[in-house]
Coordinates of C-alpha atoms and ligand atoms in Angstrom, one line a residue:
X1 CA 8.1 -80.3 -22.9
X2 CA 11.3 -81.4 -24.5
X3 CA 13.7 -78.5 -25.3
X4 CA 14.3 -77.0 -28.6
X5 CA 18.2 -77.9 -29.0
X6 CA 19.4 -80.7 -27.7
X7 CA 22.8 -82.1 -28.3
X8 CA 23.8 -84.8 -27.0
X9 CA 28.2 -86.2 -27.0
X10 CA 28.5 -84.2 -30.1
X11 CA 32.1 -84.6 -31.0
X12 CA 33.8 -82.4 -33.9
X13 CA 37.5 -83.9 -35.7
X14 CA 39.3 -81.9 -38.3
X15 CA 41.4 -84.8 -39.2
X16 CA 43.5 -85.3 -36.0
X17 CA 42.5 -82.7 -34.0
X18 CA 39.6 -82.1 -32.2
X19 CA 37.8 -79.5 -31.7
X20 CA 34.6 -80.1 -30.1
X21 CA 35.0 -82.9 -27.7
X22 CA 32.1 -85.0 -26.8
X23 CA 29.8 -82.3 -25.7
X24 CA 26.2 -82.3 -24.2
X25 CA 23.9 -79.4 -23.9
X26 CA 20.1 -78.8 -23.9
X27 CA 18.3 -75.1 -24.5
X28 CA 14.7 -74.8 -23.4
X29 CA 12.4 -73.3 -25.6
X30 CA 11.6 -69.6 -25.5
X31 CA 15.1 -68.9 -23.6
X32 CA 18.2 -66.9 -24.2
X33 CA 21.4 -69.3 -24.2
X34 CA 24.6 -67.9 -24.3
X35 CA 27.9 -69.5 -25.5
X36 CA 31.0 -68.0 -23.9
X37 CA 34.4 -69.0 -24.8
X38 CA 38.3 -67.8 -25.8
X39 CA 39.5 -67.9 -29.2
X40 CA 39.6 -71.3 -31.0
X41 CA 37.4 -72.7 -27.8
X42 CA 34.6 -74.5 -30.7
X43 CA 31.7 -72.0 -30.4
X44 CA 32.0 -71.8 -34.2
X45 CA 32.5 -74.9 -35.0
X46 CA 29.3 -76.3 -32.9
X47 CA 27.4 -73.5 -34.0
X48 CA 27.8 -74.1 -38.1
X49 CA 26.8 -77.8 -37.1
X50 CA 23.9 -76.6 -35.4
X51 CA 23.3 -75.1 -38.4
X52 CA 23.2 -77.6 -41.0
X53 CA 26.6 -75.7 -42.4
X54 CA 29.2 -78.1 -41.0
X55 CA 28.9 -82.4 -40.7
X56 CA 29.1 -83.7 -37.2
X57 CA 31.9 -86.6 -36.8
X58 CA 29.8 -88.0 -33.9
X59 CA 26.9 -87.5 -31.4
X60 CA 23.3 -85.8 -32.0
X61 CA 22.3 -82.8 -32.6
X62 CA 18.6 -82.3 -32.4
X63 CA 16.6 -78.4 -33.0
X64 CA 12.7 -78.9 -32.3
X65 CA 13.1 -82.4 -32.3
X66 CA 14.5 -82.4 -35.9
X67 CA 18.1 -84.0 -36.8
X68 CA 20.6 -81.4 -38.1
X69 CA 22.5 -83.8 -39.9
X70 CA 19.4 -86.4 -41.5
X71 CA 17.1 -83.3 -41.9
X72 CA 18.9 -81.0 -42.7
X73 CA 16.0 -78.5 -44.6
X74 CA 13.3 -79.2 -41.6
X75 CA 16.2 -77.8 -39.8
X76 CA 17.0 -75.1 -41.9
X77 CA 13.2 -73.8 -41.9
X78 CA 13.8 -74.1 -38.0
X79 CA 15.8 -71.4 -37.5
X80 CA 17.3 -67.9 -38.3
X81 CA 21.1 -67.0 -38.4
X82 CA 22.8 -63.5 -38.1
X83 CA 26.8 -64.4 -38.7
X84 CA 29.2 -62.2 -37.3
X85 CA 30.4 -60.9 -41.0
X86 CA 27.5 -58.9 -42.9
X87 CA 26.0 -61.2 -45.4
X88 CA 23.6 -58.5 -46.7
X89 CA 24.1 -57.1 -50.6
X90 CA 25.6 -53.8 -50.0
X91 CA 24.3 -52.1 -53.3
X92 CA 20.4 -53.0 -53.0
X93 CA 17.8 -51.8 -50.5
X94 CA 16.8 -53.6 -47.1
X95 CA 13.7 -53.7 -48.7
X96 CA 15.2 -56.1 -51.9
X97 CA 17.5 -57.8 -49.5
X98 CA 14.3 -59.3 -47.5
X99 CA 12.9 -60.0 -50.7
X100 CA 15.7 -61.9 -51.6
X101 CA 15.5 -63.9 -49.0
X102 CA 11.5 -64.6 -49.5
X103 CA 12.5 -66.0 -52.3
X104 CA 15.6 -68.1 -50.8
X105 CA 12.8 -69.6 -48.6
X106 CA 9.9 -69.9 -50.8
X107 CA 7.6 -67.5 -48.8
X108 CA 4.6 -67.4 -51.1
X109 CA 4.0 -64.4 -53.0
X110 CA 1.4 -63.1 -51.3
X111 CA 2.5 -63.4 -47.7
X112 CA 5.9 -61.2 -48.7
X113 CA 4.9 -57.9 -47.9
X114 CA 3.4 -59.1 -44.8
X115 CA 6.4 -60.4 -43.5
X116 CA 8.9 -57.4 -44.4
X117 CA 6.3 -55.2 -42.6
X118 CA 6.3 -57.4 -39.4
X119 CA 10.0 -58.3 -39.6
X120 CA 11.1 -54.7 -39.9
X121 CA 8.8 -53.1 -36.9
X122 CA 10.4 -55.9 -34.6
X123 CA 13.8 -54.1 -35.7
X124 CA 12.4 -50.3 -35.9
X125 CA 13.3 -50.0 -39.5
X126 CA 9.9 -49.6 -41.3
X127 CA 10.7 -45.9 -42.3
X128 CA 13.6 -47.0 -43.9
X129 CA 13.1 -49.9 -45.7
X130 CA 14.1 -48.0 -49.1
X131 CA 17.4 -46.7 -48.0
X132 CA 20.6 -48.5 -49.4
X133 CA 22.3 -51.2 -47.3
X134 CA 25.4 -49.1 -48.0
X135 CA 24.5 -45.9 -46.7
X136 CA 23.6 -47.4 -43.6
X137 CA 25.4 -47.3 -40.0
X138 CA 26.8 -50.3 -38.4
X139 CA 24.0 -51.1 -36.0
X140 CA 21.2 -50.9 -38.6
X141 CA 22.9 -53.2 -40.7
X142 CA 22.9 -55.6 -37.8
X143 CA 19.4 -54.9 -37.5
X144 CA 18.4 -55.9 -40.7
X145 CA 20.3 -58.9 -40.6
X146 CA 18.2 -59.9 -37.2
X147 CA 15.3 -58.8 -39.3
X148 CA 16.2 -61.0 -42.3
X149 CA 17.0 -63.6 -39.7
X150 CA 13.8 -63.8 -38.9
X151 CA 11.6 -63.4 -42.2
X152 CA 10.6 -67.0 -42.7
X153 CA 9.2 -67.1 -38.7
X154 CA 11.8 -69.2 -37.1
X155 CA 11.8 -70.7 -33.8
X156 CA 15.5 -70.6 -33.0
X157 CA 17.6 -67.4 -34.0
X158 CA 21.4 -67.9 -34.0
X159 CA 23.4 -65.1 -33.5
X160 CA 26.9 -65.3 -33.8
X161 CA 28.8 -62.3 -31.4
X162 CA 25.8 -60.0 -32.6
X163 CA 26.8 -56.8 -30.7
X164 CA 30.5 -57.2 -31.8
X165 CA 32.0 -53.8 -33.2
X166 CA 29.2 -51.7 -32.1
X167 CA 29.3 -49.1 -29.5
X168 CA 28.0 -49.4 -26.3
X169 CA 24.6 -47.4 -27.1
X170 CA 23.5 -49.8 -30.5
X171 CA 24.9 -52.7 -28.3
X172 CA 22.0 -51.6 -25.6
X173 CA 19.1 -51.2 -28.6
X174 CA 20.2 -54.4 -30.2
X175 CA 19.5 -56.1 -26.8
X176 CA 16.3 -54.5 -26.9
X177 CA 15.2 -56.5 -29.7
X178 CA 16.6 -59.9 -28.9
X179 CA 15.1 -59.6 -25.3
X180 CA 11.8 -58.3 -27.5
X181 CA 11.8 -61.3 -29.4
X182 CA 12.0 -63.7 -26.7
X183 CA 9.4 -62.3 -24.8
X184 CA 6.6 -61.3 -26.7
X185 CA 7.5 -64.4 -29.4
X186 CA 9.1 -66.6 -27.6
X187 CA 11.7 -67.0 -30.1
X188 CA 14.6 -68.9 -28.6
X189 CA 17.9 -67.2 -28.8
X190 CA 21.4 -68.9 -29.2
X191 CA 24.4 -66.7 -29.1
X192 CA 28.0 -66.3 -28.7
X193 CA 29.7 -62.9 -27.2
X194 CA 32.5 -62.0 -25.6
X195 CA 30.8 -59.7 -23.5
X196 CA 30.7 -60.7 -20.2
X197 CA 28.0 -58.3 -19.0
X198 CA 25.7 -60.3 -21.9
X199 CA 26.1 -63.2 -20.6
X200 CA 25.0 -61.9 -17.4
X201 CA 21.7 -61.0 -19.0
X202 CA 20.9 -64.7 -20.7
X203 CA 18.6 -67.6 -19.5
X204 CA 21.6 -69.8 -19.2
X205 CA 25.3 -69.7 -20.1
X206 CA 27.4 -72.7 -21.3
X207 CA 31.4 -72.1 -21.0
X208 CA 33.4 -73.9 -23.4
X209 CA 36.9 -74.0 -23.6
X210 CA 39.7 -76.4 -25.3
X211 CA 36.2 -78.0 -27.0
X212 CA 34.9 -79.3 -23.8
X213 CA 31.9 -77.3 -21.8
X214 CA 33.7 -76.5 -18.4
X215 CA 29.8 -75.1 -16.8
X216 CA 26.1 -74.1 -17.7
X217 CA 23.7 -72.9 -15.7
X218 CA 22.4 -70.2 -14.5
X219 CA 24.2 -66.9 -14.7
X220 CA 23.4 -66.2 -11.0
X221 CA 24.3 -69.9 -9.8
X222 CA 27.8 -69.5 -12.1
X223 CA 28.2 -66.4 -9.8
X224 CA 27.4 -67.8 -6.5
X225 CA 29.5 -71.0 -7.0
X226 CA 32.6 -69.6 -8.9
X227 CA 33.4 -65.9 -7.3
X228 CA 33.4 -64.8 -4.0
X229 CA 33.0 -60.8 -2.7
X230 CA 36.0 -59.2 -2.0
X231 CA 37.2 -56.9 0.3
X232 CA 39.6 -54.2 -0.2
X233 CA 41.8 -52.7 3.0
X234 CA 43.8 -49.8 3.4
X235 CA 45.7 -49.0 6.9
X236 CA 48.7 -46.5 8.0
X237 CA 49.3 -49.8 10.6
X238 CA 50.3 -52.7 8.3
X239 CA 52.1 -54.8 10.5
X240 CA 48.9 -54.8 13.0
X241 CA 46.3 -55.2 10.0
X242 CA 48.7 -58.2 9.0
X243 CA 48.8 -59.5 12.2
X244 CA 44.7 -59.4 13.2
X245 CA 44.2 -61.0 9.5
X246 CA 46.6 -64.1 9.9
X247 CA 45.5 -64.4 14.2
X248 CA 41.8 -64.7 12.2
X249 CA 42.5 -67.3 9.4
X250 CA 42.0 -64.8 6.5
X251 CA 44.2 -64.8 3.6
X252 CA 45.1 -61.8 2.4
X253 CA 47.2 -60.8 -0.4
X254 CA 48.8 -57.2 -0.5
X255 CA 48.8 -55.0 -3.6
X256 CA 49.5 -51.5 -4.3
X257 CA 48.9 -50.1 -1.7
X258 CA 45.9 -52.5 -0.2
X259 CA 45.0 -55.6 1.2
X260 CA 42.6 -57.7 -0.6
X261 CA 41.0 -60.2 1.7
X262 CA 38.5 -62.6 -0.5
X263 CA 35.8 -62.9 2.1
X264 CA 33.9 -66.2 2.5
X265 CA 32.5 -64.9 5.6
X266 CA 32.6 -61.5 5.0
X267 CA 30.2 -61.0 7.8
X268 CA 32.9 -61.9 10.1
X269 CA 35.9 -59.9 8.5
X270 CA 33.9 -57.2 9.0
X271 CA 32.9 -57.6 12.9
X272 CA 36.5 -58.0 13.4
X273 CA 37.9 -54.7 11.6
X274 CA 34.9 -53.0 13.3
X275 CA 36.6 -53.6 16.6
X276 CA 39.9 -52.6 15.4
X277 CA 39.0 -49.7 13.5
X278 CA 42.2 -47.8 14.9
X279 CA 43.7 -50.2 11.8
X280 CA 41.6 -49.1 8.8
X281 CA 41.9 -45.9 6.8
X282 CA 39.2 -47.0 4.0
X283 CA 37.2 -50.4 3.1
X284 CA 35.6 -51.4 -0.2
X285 CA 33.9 -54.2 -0.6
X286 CA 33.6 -55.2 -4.4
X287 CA 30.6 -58.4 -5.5
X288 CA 32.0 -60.6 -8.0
X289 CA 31.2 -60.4 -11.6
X290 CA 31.3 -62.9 -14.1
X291 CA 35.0 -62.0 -15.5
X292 CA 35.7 -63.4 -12.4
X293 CA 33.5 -66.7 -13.2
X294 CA 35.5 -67.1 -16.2
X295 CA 38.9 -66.1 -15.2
X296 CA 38.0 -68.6 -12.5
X297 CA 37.0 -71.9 -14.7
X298 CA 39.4 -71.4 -17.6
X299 CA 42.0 -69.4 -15.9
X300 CA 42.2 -67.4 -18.6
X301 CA 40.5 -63.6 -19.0
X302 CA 37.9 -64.1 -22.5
X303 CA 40.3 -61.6 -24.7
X304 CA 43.0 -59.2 -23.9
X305 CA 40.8 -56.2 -24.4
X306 CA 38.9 -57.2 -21.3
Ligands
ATP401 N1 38.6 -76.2 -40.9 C1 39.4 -76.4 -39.9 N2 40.5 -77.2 -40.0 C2 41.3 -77.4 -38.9 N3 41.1 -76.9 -37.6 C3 40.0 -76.1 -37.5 C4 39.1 -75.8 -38.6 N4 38.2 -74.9 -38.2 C5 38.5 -74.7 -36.8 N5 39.6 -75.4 -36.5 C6 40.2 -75.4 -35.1 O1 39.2 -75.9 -34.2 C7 39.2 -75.2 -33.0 C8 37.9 -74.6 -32.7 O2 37.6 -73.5 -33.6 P1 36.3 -72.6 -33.6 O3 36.4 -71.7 -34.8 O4 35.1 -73.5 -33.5 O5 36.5 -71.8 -32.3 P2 35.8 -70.5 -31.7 O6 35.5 -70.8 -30.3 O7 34.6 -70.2 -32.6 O8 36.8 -69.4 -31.8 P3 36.7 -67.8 -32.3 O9 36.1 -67.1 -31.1 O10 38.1 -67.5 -32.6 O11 35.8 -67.8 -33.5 C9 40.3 -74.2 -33.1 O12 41.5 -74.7 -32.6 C10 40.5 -74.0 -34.6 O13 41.8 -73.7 -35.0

């Protein structure tokens, strides 16, 4: 089976500059893709084009085998898409807002109510569907964006940083529903975040940075080829810790207080401490984490309040 989204040297010009730089990507159906990048890297820019908002300047961008640029509303009847900034009218009721939508999509008449009732139990928000958008917290307004997101039965959902400015606990319950919607409808998920401990969670990550995708795969294969486990030393005996680490070719570095060796046989690092235990006062070994994947490929950490 072919996959859902495929784009394929998709290159993005405003005027001079480029911002999306001859990239090629596919997402299988049914899977959750993340998009990691810094600031300015061209996740929104690829995204809008993905989404029929913005014109490609070159390359092809195809969603269920449709072409986002030469069909555009096959495309648009495709997919769902929760922006970052609410897009919701504030003064009417979810209930109005998803009819609004109905309407924006042509649902027939008669299947409305059907759809808000199915839309809004895949978000837990049947109880409220009279309350006012307004007087709602931050997390069920995301949730009724997912809902409205999904209210013409798309097969791709876009979500733009959809856990961004929530707190850790609506963070967790909005996973719930994406990973919901992927498994028991096999909706395929596209997002960005900046949450490194989401990306951890997805099907497959792409890293893009300066316009140009710098890995994708797995997030266990971006872990086993980009971070190695680290160990962390402490000794009352630095001289002879220093001088057993340099006589067995591992690089250390010292820092307050420790010694970090990065351990590509950590197996080893440990027989040889175990026989000179006189040297160690404490030993922590720490698995690497995908701020180090990151941190590794673009060299930079994802935003300073990481
Ligand atoms: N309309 C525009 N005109 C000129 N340059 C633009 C325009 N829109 C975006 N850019 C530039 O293109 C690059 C990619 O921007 P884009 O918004 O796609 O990045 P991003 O990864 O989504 O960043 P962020 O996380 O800040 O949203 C940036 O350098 C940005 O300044």
């Amino acid at each position: 089976m072919d996959p859902i989204i495929q784009v394929k040297n998709f290159t993005k010009r405003y005027g001079d500059f480029v911002a999306v730089n001859d990239i090629s990507f596919d997402v299988e159906e049914g899977s959750i893709f993340a998009f990691l990048g810094p600031n300015g890297a061209g996740k929104s820019t690829t995204i809008n084009t993905l989404c029929t908002i913005f014109e490609k300047t070159s390359g092809s961008l195809l969603i269920d085998g449709k072409d986002v640029t030469g069909q555009k509303s096959e495309v648009r009847s495709t997919i769902g898409v929760v922006f970052q900034d609410s897009t919701l009218d504030a003064k009417m009721t979810i209930e109005e807002n998803l009819k609004m939508h109905c309407v924006f999509y042509n649902i027939p008449k008669r299947e409305v109510e059907e759809r808000i009732q199915f839309v809004l139990k895949l978000v837990d928000l049947v109880a409220e569907r009279k309350k006012l958008v307004a007087a709602l917290s931050g997390g069920m307004k995301r949730r009724v964006e997912i809902a409205r997101g999904l209210i013409h039965y798309p097969k791709v959902l876009f979500l733009d940083e959809p856990t961004t400015g929530l707190d850790p606990q609506t963070r967790a319950h909005i996973w719930e529903y994406i990973i919901k919607l992927q498994k028991e409808r096999n909706i395929t998920i596209f997002l960005t975040t900046h949450y490194m401990e989401e990306a951890e969670i997805c099907s497959k990550v792409a890293i893009i940075d300066g316009g140009v995708i710098v890995a994708h795969d797995t997030p266990y294969a971006l872990k086993k080829k980009y971070t190695r486990d680290k160990a962390y030393i402490s000794t009352k005996n630095e001289a002879a810790l220093e001088r057993l680490l340099t006589e067995h070719d591992l690089n250390f570095i010292k820092k307050d207080g420790y010694y970090r060796v990065e351990a590509e046989y950590l197996a080893g690092l440990l027989e040889v401490l175990s026989i000179h235990k006189e040297y160690v006062t404490n030993i922590e070994i720490k698995k690497g984490t995908f701020n180090d994947v990151f941190l590794e490929i673009t060299g930079k950490k994802i935003r300073e309040d990481t």
